[in-house]
Amino acid sequence: MKLPKTTTILVDKHDKIIGSKNIVDVHMKGKSQAHRGFSAFIFQKNPETKNLELLIQQRSSKKLVNPRFWTNSVSSHPFLNELSFTDPILDCKNFLIERIGYELGIDDFVVKDKLFLYNRIFFKTGLFSNRLYSILDSNVKPQPINTDILNSATQIETLYPIPKGDTQNMIYWQDHRMEYVFFALIKNFTICKNSDEIEVCHFISEDELRTFRLNYQFSYFFTSYIREFNVFEIMENRIRNSSK
């Protein structure tokens, strides 16, 4: 069954699929529901220093949610399909690889075998409410395919009108997500950013990130995640363990 790429995956606090909703509606202030998302922290090693550098981006001024905010390498949503039930990690990974190509122009073969899921973050963010509810591990259990949810997803349309006027005003929007957080160390690649999605992107060292966050506005997810976890240490540990 081929479903439209507008049907987000509604989940409960345990990451169990409970339905689907149009991507616009799911971000409406006061009407949003928890849904699956994904984020990636993409690293390279500096050619000269050999130190790790994280790819960060400034979201495009055209984005409805958090325009011009700085954030991690890539974030977006998987859309409902059978794999969402049977193999959630692979499902998110497939959509993530597609999104990396769309936003950054990085070929799929560069990242496909490098991405690994570290954990999942359940959070909610808006103009006046930012909250990190829980942290789940990377042990994601499959669930039986729910044909009723799949069949109903083919009929989903936007229920609520997009606000007129300043549609980028954060009073209209909210994000409530179960975020699958991936990491990758890549090399031998080129970036060709999509200006509809990204204003600027560049690699930054751990020391530079500490200074950078004092002077620029970061997305709530990015802020909360790097407060809870040392992303450079996570990547270093992965490299160290994979070389044993």
PDB file of N, CA and C in Angstrom, residues 78-135:
ATOM      1  N   PRO A  78       9.424  10.425   9.748  1.00  0.00           N
ATOM      2  CA  PRO A  78       9.047   9.297   8.897  1.00  0.00           C
ATOM      3  C   PRO A  78       7.541   9.384   8.649  1.00  0.00           C
ATOM      4  N   PHE A  79       7.078   8.781   7.583  1.00  0.00           N
ATOM      5  CA  PHE A  79       5.647   8.773   7.297  1.00  0.00           C
ATOM      6  C   PHE A  79       5.127   7.344   7.318  1.00  0.00           C
ATOM      7  N   LEU A  80       3.881   7.198   7.699  1.00  0.00           N
ATOM      8  CA  LEU A  80       3.312   5.887   7.994  1.00  0.00           C
ATOM      9  C   LEU A  80       3.388   4.918   6.822  1.00  0.00           C
ATOM     10  N   ASN A  81       3.857   3.713   7.103  1.00  0.00           N
ATOM     11  CA  ASN A  81       3.858   2.600   6.155  1.00  0.00           C
ATOM     12  C   ASN A  81       3.995   1.313   6.968  1.00  0.00           C
ATOM     13  N   GLU A  82       3.995   0.172   6.327  1.00  0.00           N
ATOM     14  CA  GLU A  82       4.033  -1.099   7.056  1.00  0.00           C
ATOM     15  C   GLU A  82       5.312  -1.258   7.877  1.00  0.00           C
ATOM     16  N   LEU A  83       6.419  -0.741   7.363  1.00  0.00           N
ATOM     17  CA  LEU A  83       7.692  -0.851   8.069  1.00  0.00           C
ATOM     18  C   LEU A  83       7.686  -0.064   9.383  1.00  0.00           C
ATOM     19  N   SER A  84       6.822   0.935   9.476  1.00  0.00           N
ATOM     20  CA  SER A  84       6.696   1.703  10.717  1.00  0.00           C
ATOM     21  C   SER A  84       6.333   0.793  11.883  1.00  0.00           C
ATOM     22  N   PHE A  85       5.585  -0.261  11.594  1.00  0.00           N
ATOM     23  CA  PHE A  85       5.193  -1.235  12.613  1.00  0.00           C
ATOM     24  C   PHE A  85       6.254  -2.321  12.798  1.00  0.00           C
ATOM     25  N   THR A  86       6.710  -2.899  11.705  1.00  0.00           N
ATOM     26  CA  THR A  86       7.530  -4.114  11.772  1.00  0.00           C
ATOM     27  C   THR A  86       9.006  -3.861  12.053  1.00  0.00           C
ATOM     28  N   ASP A  87       9.530  -2.720  11.634  1.00  0.00           N
ATOM     29  CA  ASP A  87      10.943  -2.397  11.871  1.00  0.00           C
ATOM     30  C   ASP A  87      11.105  -0.880  11.964  1.00  0.00           C
ATOM     31  N   PRO A  88      10.718  -0.301  13.105  1.00  0.00           N
ATOM     32  CA  PRO A  88      10.737   1.160  13.251  1.00  0.00           C
ATOM     33  C   PRO A  88      12.106   1.794  13.027  1.00  0.00           C
ATOM     34  N   ILE A  89      13.176   1.100  13.446  1.00  0.00           N
ATOM     35  CA  ILE A  89      14.515   1.671  13.279  1.00  0.00           C
ATOM     36  C   ILE A  89      14.871   1.787  11.804  1.00  0.00           C
ATOM     37  N   LEU A  90      14.677   0.710  11.064  1.00  0.00           N
ATOM     38  CA  LEU A  90      14.968   0.738   9.632  1.00  0.00           C
ATOM     39  C   LEU A  90      14.086   1.746   8.921  1.00  0.00           C
ATOM     40  N   ASP A  91      12.830   1.837   9.348  1.00  0.00           N
ATOM     41  CA  ASP A  91      11.903   2.797   8.744  1.00  0.00           C
ATOM     42  C   ASP A  91      12.423   4.223   8.905  1.00  0.00           C
ATOM     43  N   CYS A  92      12.785   4.589  10.133  1.00  0.00           N
ATOM     44  CA  CYS A  92      13.314   5.936  10.376  1.00  0.00           C
ATOM     45  C   CYS A  92      14.628   6.151   9.636  1.00  0.00           C
ATOM     46  N   LYS A  93      15.463   5.131   9.606  1.00  0.00           N
ATOM     47  CA  LYS A  93      16.751   5.241   8.926  1.00  0.00           C
ATOM     48  C   LYS A  93      16.563   5.485   7.433  1.00  0.00           C
ATOM     49  N   ASN A  94      15.625   4.779   6.820  1.00  0.00           N
ATOM     50  CA  ASN A  94      15.364   4.965   5.387  1.00  0.00           C
ATOM     51  C   ASN A  94      14.923   6.391   5.079  1.00  0.00           C
ATOM     52  N   PHE A  95      13.997   6.901   5.889  1.00  0.00           N
ATOM     53  CA  PHE A  95      13.527   8.270   5.680  1.00  0.00           C
ATOM     54  C   PHE A  95      14.633   9.281   5.973  1.00  0.00           C
ATOM     55  N   LEU A  96      15.465   8.982   6.963  1.00  0.00           N
ATOM     56  CA  LEU A  96      16.580   9.873   7.300  1.00  0.00           C
ATOM     57  C   LEU A  96      17.572   9.969   6.152  1.00  0.00           C
ATOM     58  N   ILE A  97      17.936   8.842   5.571  1.00  0.00           N
ATOM     59  CA  ILE A  97      18.868   8.845   4.437  1.00  0.00           C
ATOM     60  C   ILE A  97      18.307   9.674   3.290  1.00  0.00           C
ATOM     61  N   GLU A  98      17.014   9.511   3.043  1.00  0.00           N
ATOM     62  CA  GLU A  98      16.355  10.296   1.992  1.00  0.00           C
ATOM     63  C   GLU A  98      16.407  11.782   2.317  1.00  0.00           C
ATOM     64  N   ARG A  99      16.204  12.102   3.594  1.00  0.00           N
ATOM     65  CA  ARG A  99      16.191  13.512   4.009  1.00  0.00           C
ATOM     66  C   ARG A  99      17.587  14.129   3.940  1.00  0.00           C
ATOM     67  N   ILE A 100      18.603  13.360   4.292  1.00  0.00           N
ATOM     68  CA  ILE A 100      19.978  13.850   4.197  1.00  0.00           C
ATOM     69  C   ILE A 100      20.306  14.220   2.756  1.00  0.00           C
ATOM     70  N   GLY A 101      19.865  13.397   1.825  1.00  0.00           N
ATOM     71  CA  GLY A 101      20.070  13.705   0.415  1.00  0.00           C
ATOM     72  C   GLY A 101      19.313  14.943  -0.009  1.00  0.00           C
ATOM     73  N   TYR A 102      18.075  15.072   0.472  1.00  0.00           N
ATOM     74  CA  TYR A 102      17.223  16.198   0.081  1.00  0.00           C
ATOM     75  C   TYR A 102      17.735  17.528   0.636  1.00  0.00           C
ATOM     76  N   GLU A 103      18.130  17.540   1.906  1.00  0.00           N
ATOM     77  CA  GLU A 103      18.550  18.792   2.533  1.00  0.00           C
ATOM     78  C   GLU A 103      20.009  19.134   2.258  1.00  0.00           C
ATOM     79  N   LEU A 104      20.875  18.128   2.307  1.00  0.00           N
ATOM     80  CA  LEU A 104      22.318  18.370   2.262  1.00  0.00           C
ATOM     81  C   LEU A 104      22.980  17.921   0.971  1.00  0.00           C
ATOM     82  N   GLY A 105      22.256  17.163   0.152  1.00  0.00           N
ATOM     83  CA  GLY A 105      22.828  16.690  -1.107  1.00  0.00           C
ATOM     84  C   GLY A 105      23.909  15.642  -0.930  1.00  0.00           C
ATOM     85  N   ILE A 106      23.946  14.996   0.240  1.00  0.00           N
ATOM     86  CA  ILE A 106      24.940  13.950   0.496  1.00  0.00           C
ATOM     87  C   ILE A 106      24.402  12.624  -0.031  1.00  0.00           C
ATOM     88  N   ASP A 107      25.181  11.938  -0.839  1.00  0.00           N
ATOM     89  CA  ASP A 107      24.748  10.680  -1.450  1.00  0.00           C
ATOM     90  C   ASP A 107      24.446   9.625  -0.394  1.00  0.00           C
ATOM     91  N   ASP A 108      23.441   8.790  -0.684  1.00  0.00           N
ATOM     92  CA  ASP A 108      23.018   7.795   0.301  1.00  0.00           C
ATOM     93  C   ASP A 108      24.107   6.783   0.634  1.00  0.00           C
ATOM     94  N   PHE A 109      24.953   6.445  -0.345  1.00  0.00           N
ATOM     95  CA  PHE A 109      25.997   5.449  -0.069  1.00  0.00           C
ATOM     96  C   PHE A 109      27.034   5.964   0.929  1.00  0.00           C
ATOM     97  N   VAL A 110      27.116   7.283   1.100  1.00  0.00           N
ATOM     98  CA  VAL A 110      28.068   7.868   2.053  1.00  0.00           C
ATOM     99  C   VAL A 110      27.625   7.602   3.493  1.00  0.00           C
ATOM    100  N   VAL A 111      26.302   7.630   3.725  1.00  0.00           N
ATOM    101  CA  VAL A 111      25.791   7.554   5.098  1.00  0.00           C
ATOM    102  C   VAL A 111      25.093   6.243   5.432  1.00  0.00           C
ATOM    103  N   LYS A 112      24.678   5.492   4.424  1.00  0.00           N
ATOM    104  CA  LYS A 112      23.808   4.331   4.646  1.00  0.00           C
ATOM    105  C   LYS A 112      24.335   3.371   5.696  1.00  0.00           C
ATOM    106  N   ASP A 113      25.589   2.994   5.597  1.00  0.00           N
ATOM    107  CA  ASP A 113      26.162   2.013   6.519  1.00  0.00           C
ATOM    108  C   ASP A 113      26.844   2.652   7.724  1.00  0.00           C
ATOM    109  N   LYS A 114      26.768   3.976   7.825  1.00  0.00           N
ATOM    110  CA  LYS A 114      27.435   4.678   8.921  1.00  0.00           C
ATOM    111  C   LYS A 114      26.471   5.067  10.039  1.00  0.00           C
ATOM    112  N   LEU A 115      25.197   5.181   9.717  1.00  0.00           N
ATOM    113  CA  LEU A 115      24.219   5.644  10.697  1.00  0.00           C
ATOM    114  C   LEU A 115      23.916   4.570  11.741  1.00  0.00           C
ATOM    115  N   PHE A 116      23.874   4.982  12.999  1.00  0.00           N
ATOM    116  CA  PHE A 116      23.425   4.065  14.053  1.00  0.00           C
ATOM    117  C   PHE A 116      22.513   4.815  15.024  1.00  0.00           C
ATOM    118  N   LEU A 117      21.488   4.103  15.505  1.00  0.00           N
ATOM    119  CA  LEU A 117      20.549   4.692  16.458  1.00  0.00           C
ATOM    120  C   LEU A 117      21.153   4.658  17.853  1.00  0.00           C
ATOM    121  N   TYR A 118      21.188   5.817  18.515  1.00  0.00           N
ATOM    122  CA  TYR A 118      21.736   5.868  19.871  1.00  0.00           C
ATOM    123  C   TYR A 118      20.628   5.762  20.923  1.00  0.00           C
ATOM    124  N   ASN A 119      19.587   6.576  20.796  1.00  0.00           N
ATOM    125  CA  ASN A 119      18.460   6.505  21.718  1.00  0.00           C
ATOM    126  C   ASN A 119      17.253   7.234  21.134  1.00  0.00           C
ATOM    127  N   ARG A 120      16.195   7.326  21.934  1.00  0.00           N
ATOM    128  CA  ARG A 120      14.986   8.042  21.535  1.00  0.00           C
ATOM    129  C   ARG A 120      14.640   9.065  22.619  1.00  0.00           C
ATOM    130  N   ILE A 121      14.171  10.224  22.187  1.00  0.00           N
ATOM    131  CA  ILE A 121      13.850  11.318  23.099  1.00  0.00           C
ATOM    132  C   ILE A 121      12.386  11.708  22.912  1.00  0.00           C
ATOM    133  N   PHE A 122      11.634  11.744  24.022  1.00  0.00           N
ATOM    134  CA  PHE A 122      10.224  12.132  23.980  1.00  0.00           C
ATOM    135  C   PHE A 122      10.126  13.557  24.511  1.00  0.00           C
ATOM    136  N   PHE A 123       9.758  14.510  23.650  1.00  0.00           N
ATOM    137  CA  PHE A 123       9.764  15.911  24.062  1.00  0.00           C
ATOM    138  C   PHE A 123       8.606  16.686  23.442  1.00  0.00           C
ATOM    139  N   LYS A 124       8.376  17.863  23.996  1.00  0.00           N
ATOM    140  CA  LYS A 124       7.343  18.770  23.486  1.00  0.00           C
ATOM    141  C   LYS A 124       7.901  20.177  23.525  1.00  0.00           C
ATOM    142  N   THR A 125       7.675  20.922  22.461  1.00  0.00           N
ATOM    143  CA  THR A 125       8.206  22.283  22.400  1.00  0.00           C
ATOM    144  C   THR A 125       7.213  23.226  21.736  1.00  0.00           C
ATOM    145  N   GLY A 126       7.210  24.462  22.191  1.00  0.00           N
ATOM    146  CA  GLY A 126       6.349  25.494  21.626  1.00  0.00           C
ATOM    147  C   GLY A 126       6.823  26.840  22.115  1.00  0.00           C
ATOM    148  N   LEU A 127       5.997  27.865  21.934  1.00  0.00           N
ATOM    149  CA  LEU A 127       6.412  29.215  22.310  1.00  0.00           C
ATOM    150  C   LEU A 127       6.620  29.343  23.819  1.00  0.00           C
ATOM    151  N   PHE A 128       5.700  28.745  24.605  1.00  0.00           N
ATOM    152  CA  PHE A 128       5.776  28.906  26.057  1.00  0.00           C
ATOM    153  C   PHE A 128       5.977  27.589  26.807  1.00  0.00           C
ATOM    154  N   SER A 129       6.042  26.478  26.085  1.00  0.00           N
ATOM    155  CA  SER A 129       6.191  25.193  26.769  1.00  0.00           C
ATOM    156  C   SER A 129       7.261  24.351  26.097  1.00  0.00           C
ATOM    157  N   ASN A 130       8.344  24.132  26.808  1.00  0.00           N
ATOM    158  CA  ASN A 130       9.419  23.266  26.333  1.00  0.00           C
ATOM    159  C   ASN A 130       9.686  22.227  27.412  1.00  0.00           C
ATOM    160  N   ARG A 131       9.525  20.964  27.052  1.00  0.00           N
ATOM    161  CA  ARG A 131       9.681  19.934  28.073  1.00  0.00           C
ATOM    162  C   ARG A 131      10.243  18.653  27.476  1.00  0.00           C
ATOM    163  N   LEU A 132      11.265  18.127  28.133  1.00  0.00           N
ATOM    164  CA  LEU A 132      11.818  16.824  27.794  1.00  0.00           C
ATOM    165  C   LEU A 132      11.187  15.817  28.750  1.00  0.00           C
ATOM    166  N   TYR A 133      10.301  14.968  28.214  1.00  0.00           N
ATOM    167  CA  TYR A 133       9.539  14.057  29.065  1.00  0.00           C
ATOM    168  C   TYR A 133      10.345  12.836  29.490  1.00  0.00           C
ATOM    169  N   SER A 134      10.967  12.177  28.527  1.00  0.00           N
ATOM    170  CA  SER A 134      11.649  10.929  28.860  1.00  0.00           C
ATOM    171  C   SER A 134      12.691  10.581  27.811  1.00  0.00           C
ATOM    172  N   ILE A 135      13.590   9.693  28.199  1.00  0.00           N
ATOM    173  CA  ILE A 135      14.630   9.188  27.307  1.00  0.00           C
ATOM    174  C   ILE A 135      14.471   7.675  27.213  1.00  0.00           C
TER     175      ILE A 135
END
